[in-house]
mmCIF file of C-alpha atoms and ligand atoms in Angstrom:
data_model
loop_
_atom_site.group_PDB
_atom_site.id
_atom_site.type_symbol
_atom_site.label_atom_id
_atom_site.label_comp_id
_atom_site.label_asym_id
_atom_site.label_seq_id
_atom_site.Cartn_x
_atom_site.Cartn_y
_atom_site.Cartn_z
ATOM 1 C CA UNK A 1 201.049 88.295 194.212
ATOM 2 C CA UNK A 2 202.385 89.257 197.152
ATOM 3 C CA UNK A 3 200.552 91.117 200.621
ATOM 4 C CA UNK A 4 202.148 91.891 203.860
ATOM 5 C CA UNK A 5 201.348 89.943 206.572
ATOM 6 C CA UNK A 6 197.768 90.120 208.155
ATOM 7 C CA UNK A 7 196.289 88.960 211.260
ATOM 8 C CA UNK A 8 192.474 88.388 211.361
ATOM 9 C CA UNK A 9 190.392 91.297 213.628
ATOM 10 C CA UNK A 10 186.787 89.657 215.052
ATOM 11 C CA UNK A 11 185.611 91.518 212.422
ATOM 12 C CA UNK A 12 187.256 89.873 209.742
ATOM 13 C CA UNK A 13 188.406 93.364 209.258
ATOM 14 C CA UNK A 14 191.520 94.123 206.838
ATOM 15 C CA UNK A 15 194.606 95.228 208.663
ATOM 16 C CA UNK A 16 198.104 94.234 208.378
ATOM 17 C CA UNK A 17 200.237 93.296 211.959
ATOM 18 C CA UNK A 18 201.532 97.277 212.391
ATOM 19 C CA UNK A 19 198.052 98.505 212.191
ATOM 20 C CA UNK A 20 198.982 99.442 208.164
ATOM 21 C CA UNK A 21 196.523 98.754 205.031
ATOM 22 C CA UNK A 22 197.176 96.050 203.956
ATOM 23 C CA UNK A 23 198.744 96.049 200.314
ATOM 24 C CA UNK A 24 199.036 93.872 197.821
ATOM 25 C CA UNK A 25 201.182 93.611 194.905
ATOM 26 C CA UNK A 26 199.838 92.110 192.268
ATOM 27 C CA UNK A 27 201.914 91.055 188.907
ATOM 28 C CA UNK A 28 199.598 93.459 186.733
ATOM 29 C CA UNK A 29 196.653 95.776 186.354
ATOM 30 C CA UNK A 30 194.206 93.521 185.904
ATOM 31 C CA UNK A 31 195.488 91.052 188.517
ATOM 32 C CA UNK A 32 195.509 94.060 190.660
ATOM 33 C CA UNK A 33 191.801 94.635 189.812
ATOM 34 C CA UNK A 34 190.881 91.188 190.522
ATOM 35 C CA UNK A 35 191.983 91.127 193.738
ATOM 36 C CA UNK A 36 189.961 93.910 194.582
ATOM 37 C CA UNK A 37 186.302 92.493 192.814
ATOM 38 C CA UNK A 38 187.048 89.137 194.782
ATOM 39 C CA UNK A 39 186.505 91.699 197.641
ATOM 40 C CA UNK A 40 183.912 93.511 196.490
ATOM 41 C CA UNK A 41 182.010 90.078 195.198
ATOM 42 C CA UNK A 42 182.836 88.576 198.747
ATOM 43 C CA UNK A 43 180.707 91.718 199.915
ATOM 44 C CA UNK A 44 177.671 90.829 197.501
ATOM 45 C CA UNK A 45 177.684 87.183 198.229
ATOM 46 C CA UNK A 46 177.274 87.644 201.797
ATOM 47 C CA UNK A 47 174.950 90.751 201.365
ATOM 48 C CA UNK A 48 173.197 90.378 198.386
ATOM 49 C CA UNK A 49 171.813 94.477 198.975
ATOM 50 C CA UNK A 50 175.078 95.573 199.780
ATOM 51 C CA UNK A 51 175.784 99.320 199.060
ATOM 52 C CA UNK A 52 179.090 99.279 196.700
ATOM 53 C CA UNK A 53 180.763 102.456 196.416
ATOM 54 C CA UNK A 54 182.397 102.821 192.822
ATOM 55 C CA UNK A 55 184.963 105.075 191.425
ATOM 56 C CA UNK A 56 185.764 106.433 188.098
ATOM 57 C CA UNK A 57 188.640 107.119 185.990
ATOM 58 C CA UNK A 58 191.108 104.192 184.412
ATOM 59 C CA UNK A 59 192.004 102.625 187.529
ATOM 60 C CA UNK A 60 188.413 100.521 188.032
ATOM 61 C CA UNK A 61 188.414 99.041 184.669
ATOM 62 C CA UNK A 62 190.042 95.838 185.687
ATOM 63 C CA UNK A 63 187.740 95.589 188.844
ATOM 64 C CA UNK A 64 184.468 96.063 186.657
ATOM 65 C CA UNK A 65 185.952 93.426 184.309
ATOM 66 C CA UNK A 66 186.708 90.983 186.536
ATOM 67 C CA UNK A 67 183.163 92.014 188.470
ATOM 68 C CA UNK A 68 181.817 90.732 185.134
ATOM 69 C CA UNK A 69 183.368 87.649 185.748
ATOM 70 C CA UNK A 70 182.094 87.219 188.665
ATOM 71 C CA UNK A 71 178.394 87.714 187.807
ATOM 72 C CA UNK A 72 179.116 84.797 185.040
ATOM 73 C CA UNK A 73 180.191 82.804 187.564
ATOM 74 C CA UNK A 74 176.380 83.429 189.099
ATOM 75 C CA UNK A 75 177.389 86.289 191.730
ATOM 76 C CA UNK A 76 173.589 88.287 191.371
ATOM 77 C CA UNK A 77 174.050 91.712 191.693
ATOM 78 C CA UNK A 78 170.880 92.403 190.686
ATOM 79 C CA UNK A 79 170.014 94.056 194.011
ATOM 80 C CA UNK A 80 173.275 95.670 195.094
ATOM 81 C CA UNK A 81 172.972 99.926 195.070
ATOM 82 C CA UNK A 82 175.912 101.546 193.358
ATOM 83 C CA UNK A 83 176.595 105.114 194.595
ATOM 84 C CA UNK A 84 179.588 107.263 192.539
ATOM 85 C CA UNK A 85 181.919 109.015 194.634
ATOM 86 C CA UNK A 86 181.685 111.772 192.518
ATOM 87 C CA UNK A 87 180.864 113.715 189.442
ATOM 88 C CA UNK A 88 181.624 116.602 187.640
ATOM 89 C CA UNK A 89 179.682 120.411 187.283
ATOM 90 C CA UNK A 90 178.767 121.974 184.060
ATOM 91 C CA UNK A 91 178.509 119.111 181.470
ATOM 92 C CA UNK A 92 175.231 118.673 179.541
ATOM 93 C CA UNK A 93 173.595 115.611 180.704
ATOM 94 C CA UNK A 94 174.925 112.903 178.405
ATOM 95 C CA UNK A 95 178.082 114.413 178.105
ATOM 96 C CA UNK A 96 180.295 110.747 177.379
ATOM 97 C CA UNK A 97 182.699 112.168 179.741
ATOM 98 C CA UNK A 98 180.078 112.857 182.623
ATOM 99 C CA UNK A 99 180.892 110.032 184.975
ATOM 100 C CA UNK A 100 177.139 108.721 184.968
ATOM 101 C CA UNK A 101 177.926 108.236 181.142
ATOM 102 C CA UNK A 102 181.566 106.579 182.486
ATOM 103 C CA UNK A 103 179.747 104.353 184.382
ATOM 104 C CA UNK A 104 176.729 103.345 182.376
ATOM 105 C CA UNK A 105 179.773 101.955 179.768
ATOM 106 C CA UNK A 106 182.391 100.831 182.515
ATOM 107 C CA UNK A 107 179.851 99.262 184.927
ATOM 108 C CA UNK A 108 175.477 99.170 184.413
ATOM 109 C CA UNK A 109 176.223 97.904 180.838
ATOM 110 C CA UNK A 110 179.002 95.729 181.044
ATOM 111 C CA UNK A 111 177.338 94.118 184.373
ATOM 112 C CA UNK A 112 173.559 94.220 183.137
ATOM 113 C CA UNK A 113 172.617 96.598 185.905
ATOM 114 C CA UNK A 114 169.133 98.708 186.301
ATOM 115 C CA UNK A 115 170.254 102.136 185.899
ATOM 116 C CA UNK A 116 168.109 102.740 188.327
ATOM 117 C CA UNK A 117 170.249 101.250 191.094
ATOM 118 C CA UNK A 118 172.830 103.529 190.584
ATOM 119 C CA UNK A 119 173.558 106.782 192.265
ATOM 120 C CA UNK A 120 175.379 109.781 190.901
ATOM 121 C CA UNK A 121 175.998 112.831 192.008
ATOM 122 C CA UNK A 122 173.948 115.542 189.901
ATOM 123 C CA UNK A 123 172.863 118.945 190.199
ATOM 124 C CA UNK A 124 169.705 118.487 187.989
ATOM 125 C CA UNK A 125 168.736 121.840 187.764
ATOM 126 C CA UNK A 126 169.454 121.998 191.512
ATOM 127 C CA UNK A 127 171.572 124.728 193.520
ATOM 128 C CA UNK A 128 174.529 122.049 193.339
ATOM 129 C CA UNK A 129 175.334 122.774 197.531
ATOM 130 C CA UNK A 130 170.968 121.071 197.810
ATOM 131 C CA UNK A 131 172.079 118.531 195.239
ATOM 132 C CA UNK A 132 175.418 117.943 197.331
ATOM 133 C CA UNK A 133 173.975 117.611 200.431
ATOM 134 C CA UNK A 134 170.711 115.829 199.158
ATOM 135 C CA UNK A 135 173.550 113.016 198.074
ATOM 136 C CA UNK A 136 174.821 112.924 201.378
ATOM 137 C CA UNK A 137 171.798 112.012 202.684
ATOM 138 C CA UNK A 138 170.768 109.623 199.991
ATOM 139 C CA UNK A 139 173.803 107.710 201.464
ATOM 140 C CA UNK A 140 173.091 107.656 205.407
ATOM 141 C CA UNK A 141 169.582 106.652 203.995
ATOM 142 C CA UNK A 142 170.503 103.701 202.905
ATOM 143 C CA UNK A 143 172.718 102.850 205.956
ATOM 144 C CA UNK A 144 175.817 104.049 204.388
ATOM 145 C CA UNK A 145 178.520 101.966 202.176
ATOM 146 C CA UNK A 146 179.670 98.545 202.775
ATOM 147 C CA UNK A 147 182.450 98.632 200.500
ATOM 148 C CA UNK A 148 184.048 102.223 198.438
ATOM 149 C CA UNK A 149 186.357 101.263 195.889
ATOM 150 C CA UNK A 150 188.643 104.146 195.338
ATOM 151 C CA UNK A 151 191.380 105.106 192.706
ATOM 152 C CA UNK A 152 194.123 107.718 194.049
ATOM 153 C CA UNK A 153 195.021 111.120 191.676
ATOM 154 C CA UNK A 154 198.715 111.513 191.060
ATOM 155 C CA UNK A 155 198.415 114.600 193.695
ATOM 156 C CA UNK A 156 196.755 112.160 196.022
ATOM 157 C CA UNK A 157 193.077 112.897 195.850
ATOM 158 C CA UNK A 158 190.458 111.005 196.124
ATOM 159 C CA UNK A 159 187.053 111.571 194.844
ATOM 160 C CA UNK A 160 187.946 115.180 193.887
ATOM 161 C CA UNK A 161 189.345 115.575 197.543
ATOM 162 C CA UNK A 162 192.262 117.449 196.324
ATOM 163 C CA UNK A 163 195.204 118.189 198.364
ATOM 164 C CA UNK A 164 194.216 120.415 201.476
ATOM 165 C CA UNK A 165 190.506 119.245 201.535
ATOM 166 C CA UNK A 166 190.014 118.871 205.808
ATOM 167 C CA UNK A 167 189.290 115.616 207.116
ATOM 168 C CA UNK A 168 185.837 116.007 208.334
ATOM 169 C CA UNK A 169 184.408 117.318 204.848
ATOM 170 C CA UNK A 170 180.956 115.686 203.712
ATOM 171 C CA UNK A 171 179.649 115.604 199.793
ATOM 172 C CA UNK A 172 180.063 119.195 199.016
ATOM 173 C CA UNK A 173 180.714 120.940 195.818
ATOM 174 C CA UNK A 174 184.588 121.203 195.155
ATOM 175 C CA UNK A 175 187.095 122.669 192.887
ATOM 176 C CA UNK A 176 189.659 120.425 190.633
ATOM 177 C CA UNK A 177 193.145 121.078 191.014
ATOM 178 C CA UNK A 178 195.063 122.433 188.284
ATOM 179 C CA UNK A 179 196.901 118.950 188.153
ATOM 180 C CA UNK A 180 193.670 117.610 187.991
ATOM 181 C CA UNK A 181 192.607 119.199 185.243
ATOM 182 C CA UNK A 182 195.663 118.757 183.489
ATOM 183 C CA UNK A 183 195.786 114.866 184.029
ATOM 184 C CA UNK A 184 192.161 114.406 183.591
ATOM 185 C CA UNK A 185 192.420 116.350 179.978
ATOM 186 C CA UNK A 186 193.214 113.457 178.310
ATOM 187 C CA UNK A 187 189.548 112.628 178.231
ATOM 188 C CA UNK A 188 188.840 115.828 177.074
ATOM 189 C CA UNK A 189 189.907 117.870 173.595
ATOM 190 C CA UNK A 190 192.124 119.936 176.006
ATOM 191 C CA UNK A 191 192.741 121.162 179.859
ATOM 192 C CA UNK A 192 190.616 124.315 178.813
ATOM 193 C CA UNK A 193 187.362 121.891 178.762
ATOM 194 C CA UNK A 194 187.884 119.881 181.475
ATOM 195 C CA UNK A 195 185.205 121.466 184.356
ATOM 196 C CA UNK A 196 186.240 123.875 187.332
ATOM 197 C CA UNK A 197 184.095 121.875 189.870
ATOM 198 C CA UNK A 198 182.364 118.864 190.873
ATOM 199 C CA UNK A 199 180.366 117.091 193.289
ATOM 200 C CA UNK A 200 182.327 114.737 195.403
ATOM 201 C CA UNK A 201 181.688 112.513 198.836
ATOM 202 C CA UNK A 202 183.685 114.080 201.288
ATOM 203 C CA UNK A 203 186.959 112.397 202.938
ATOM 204 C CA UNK A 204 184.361 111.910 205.988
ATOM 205 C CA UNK A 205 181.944 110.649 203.683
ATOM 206 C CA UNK A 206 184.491 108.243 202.185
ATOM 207 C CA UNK A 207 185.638 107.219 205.663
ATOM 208 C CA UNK A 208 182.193 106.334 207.048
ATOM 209 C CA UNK A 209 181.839 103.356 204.187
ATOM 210 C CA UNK A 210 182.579 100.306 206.471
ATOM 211 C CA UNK A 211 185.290 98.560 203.722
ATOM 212 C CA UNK A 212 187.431 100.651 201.594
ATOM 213 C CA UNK A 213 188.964 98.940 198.451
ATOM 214 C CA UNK A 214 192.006 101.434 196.705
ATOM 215 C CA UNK A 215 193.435 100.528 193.332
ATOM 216 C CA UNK A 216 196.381 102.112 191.320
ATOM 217 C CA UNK A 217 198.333 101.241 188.407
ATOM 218 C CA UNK A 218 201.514 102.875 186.713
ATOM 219 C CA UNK A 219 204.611 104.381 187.593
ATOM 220 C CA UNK A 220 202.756 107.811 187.723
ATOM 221 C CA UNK A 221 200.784 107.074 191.170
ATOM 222 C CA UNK A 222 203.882 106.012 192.299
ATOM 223 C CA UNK A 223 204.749 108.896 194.353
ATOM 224 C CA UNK A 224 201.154 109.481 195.608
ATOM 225 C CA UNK A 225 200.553 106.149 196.386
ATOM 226 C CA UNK A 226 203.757 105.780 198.570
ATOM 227 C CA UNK A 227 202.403 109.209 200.209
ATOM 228 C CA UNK A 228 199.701 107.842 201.021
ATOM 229 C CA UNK A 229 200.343 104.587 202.795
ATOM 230 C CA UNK A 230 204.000 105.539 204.129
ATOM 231 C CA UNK A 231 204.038 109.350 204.315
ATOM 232 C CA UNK A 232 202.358 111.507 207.217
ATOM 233 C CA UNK A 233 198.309 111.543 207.254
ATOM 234 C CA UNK A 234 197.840 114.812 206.324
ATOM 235 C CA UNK A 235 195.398 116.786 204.502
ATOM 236 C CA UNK A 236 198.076 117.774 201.907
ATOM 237 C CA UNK A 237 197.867 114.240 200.924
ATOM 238 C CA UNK A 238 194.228 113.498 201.219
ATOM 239 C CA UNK A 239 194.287 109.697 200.049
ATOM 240 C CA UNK A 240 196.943 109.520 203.400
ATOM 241 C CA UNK A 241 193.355 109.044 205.567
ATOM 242 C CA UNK A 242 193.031 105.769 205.058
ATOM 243 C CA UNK A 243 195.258 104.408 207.201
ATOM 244 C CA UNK A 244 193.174 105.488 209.641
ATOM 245 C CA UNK A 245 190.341 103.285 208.550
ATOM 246 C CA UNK A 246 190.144 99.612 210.245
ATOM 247 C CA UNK A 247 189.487 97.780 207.147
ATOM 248 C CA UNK A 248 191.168 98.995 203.856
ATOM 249 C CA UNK A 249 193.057 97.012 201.246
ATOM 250 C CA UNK A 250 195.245 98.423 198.769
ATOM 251 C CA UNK A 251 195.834 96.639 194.950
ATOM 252 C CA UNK A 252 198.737 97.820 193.103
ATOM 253 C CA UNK A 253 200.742 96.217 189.786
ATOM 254 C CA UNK A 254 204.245 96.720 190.365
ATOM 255 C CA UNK A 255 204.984 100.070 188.935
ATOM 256 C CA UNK A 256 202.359 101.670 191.021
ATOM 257 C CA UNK A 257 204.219 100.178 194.297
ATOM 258 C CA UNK A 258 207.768 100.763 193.095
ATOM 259 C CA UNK A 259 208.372 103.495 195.761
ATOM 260 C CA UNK A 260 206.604 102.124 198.255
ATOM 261 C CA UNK A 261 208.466 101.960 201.606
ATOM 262 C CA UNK A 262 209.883 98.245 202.183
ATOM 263 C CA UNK A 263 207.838 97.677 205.278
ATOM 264 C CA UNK A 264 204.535 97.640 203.418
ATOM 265 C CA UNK A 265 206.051 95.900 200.281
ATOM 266 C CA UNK A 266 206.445 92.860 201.673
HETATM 267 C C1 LIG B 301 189.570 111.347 188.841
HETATM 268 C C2 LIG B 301 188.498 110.864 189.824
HETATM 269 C C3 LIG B 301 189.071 110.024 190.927
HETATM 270 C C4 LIG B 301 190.055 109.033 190.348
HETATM 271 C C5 LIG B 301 191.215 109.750 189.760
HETATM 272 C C6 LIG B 301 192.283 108.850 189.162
HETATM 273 O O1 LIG B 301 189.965 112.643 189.008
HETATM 274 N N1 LIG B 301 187.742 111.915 190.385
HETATM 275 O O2 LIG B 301 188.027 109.391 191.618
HETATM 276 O O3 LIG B 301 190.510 108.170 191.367
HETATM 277 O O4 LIG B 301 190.749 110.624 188.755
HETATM 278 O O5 LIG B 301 191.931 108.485 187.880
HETATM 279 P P1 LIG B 301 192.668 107.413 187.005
HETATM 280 O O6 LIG B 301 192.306 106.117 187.583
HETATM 281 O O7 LIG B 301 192.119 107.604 185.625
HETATM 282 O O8 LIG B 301 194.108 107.725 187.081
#
């Protein structure tokens, strides 16, 4: 594993010397994923009611996994809040691909968790703008996010901030991108029946969590990962914003951070 050099903040805040994320390279996936539930169990161990942002998709199965670990190895979770970054419109409840379904298997089962304790996005017979903004304020409620963990889209969204989302948007109801759709249809019998919209934390929303944990596997997130952390920040590349947050690690396998720029490769 390798990172680029860091220097501590008073904060014990995540930055590398140029003001960068800090990355790390990590031999595979699931070392990848490791790294980033050592940071998210550091988190729980020194705040045992830590708010812990989670994510969905493929990218967060190694950090659940090695989560579980953790818990074996005593780490009590038992009264950490999970909030979802997002979820989709227009699936019956209990759909298996509705992400509160993705994360009962991924993350309350695996972990023991009371379902209870964990918050996703849902319309609920709601106007889905109330439900949207009701989530936003189920967040500041609880004094916002210690740590998000975030995966990246191969169009560089995050959450279902899709490319051209502006930087100050809250939890709101959103549209998927065609590419999206497309690379989320793989869960799905085809792109036809993956939904139009979702509810997703805004990029402000994301940014107000005080640590943000991004993970991202595979030569496909190569080219939105190296937007991210060495291109422009830019809306067109929504997952660019976090290198304006003071405390954000990156976890990539190798093929994720093949076209990284050199600098942040180290
Ligand atoms: C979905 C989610 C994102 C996730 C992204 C990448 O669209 N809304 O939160 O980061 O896909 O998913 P994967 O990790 O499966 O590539």
């Amino acid at each position: 594993m390798s990172a680029n050099s860091t220097v501590p903040s008073p904060e014990g805040a995540a930055a590398a010397v140029d003001g960068s994320p800090l990355v790390i390279v990590a031999d595979s996936a699931a070392e990848a994923g490791r790294a980033v539930a050592d940071r998210i169990a550091g988190v729980i161990a020194e705040r045992p009611d830590a708010v812990v942002g989670v994510a969905t998709g493929s990218s967060p199965g190694p950090v659940y996994r090695a989560l579980v670990e953790h818990r074996a190895a005593g780490l009590d979770v038992s009264r950490v809040t999970w909030v979802a970054l997002d979820e989709y419109i227009g699936l019956p409840a209990g759909h298996p691909e509705s992400y509160r379904e993705v994360l009962r298997r991924d993350l309350v089962e695996p972990l023991g968790l009371d379902p209870d304790r964990v918050m996703v996005p849902s319309a609920d017979g709601m106007r889905p703008e109330d439900a949207a903004a009701r989530y936003e304020r189920r967040i500041a409620d609880l004094g916002g996010v210690d740590i998000q963990l975030l995966g990246i889209g191969s169009n560089g969204h995050i959450g279902f901030n899709e490319p051209g989302t502006p930087f100050d948007s809250r939890t709101r109801v959103a549209h998927l991108a065609e590419r999206t759709r497309e690379d989320n249809a793989r869960f799905f019998p085809s792109a036809d029946d993956v939904p139009l919209e979702c509810i997703t934390q805004g990029l402000a929303t994301i940014m107000s969590a005080r640590r943000l944990v991004l993970i991202a596997s595979g030569s496909y997130k190569a080219a939105a990962v190296a937007a991210a952390l060495g291109g422009p920040v830019t809306p067109e590349c929504p997952a660019s914003i976090v290198q304006r947050h003071p405390d954000v690690v990156v976890a990539l396998d190798p093929a994720a951070a093949e076209r990284l720029p050199e600098r942040l490769a180290r």
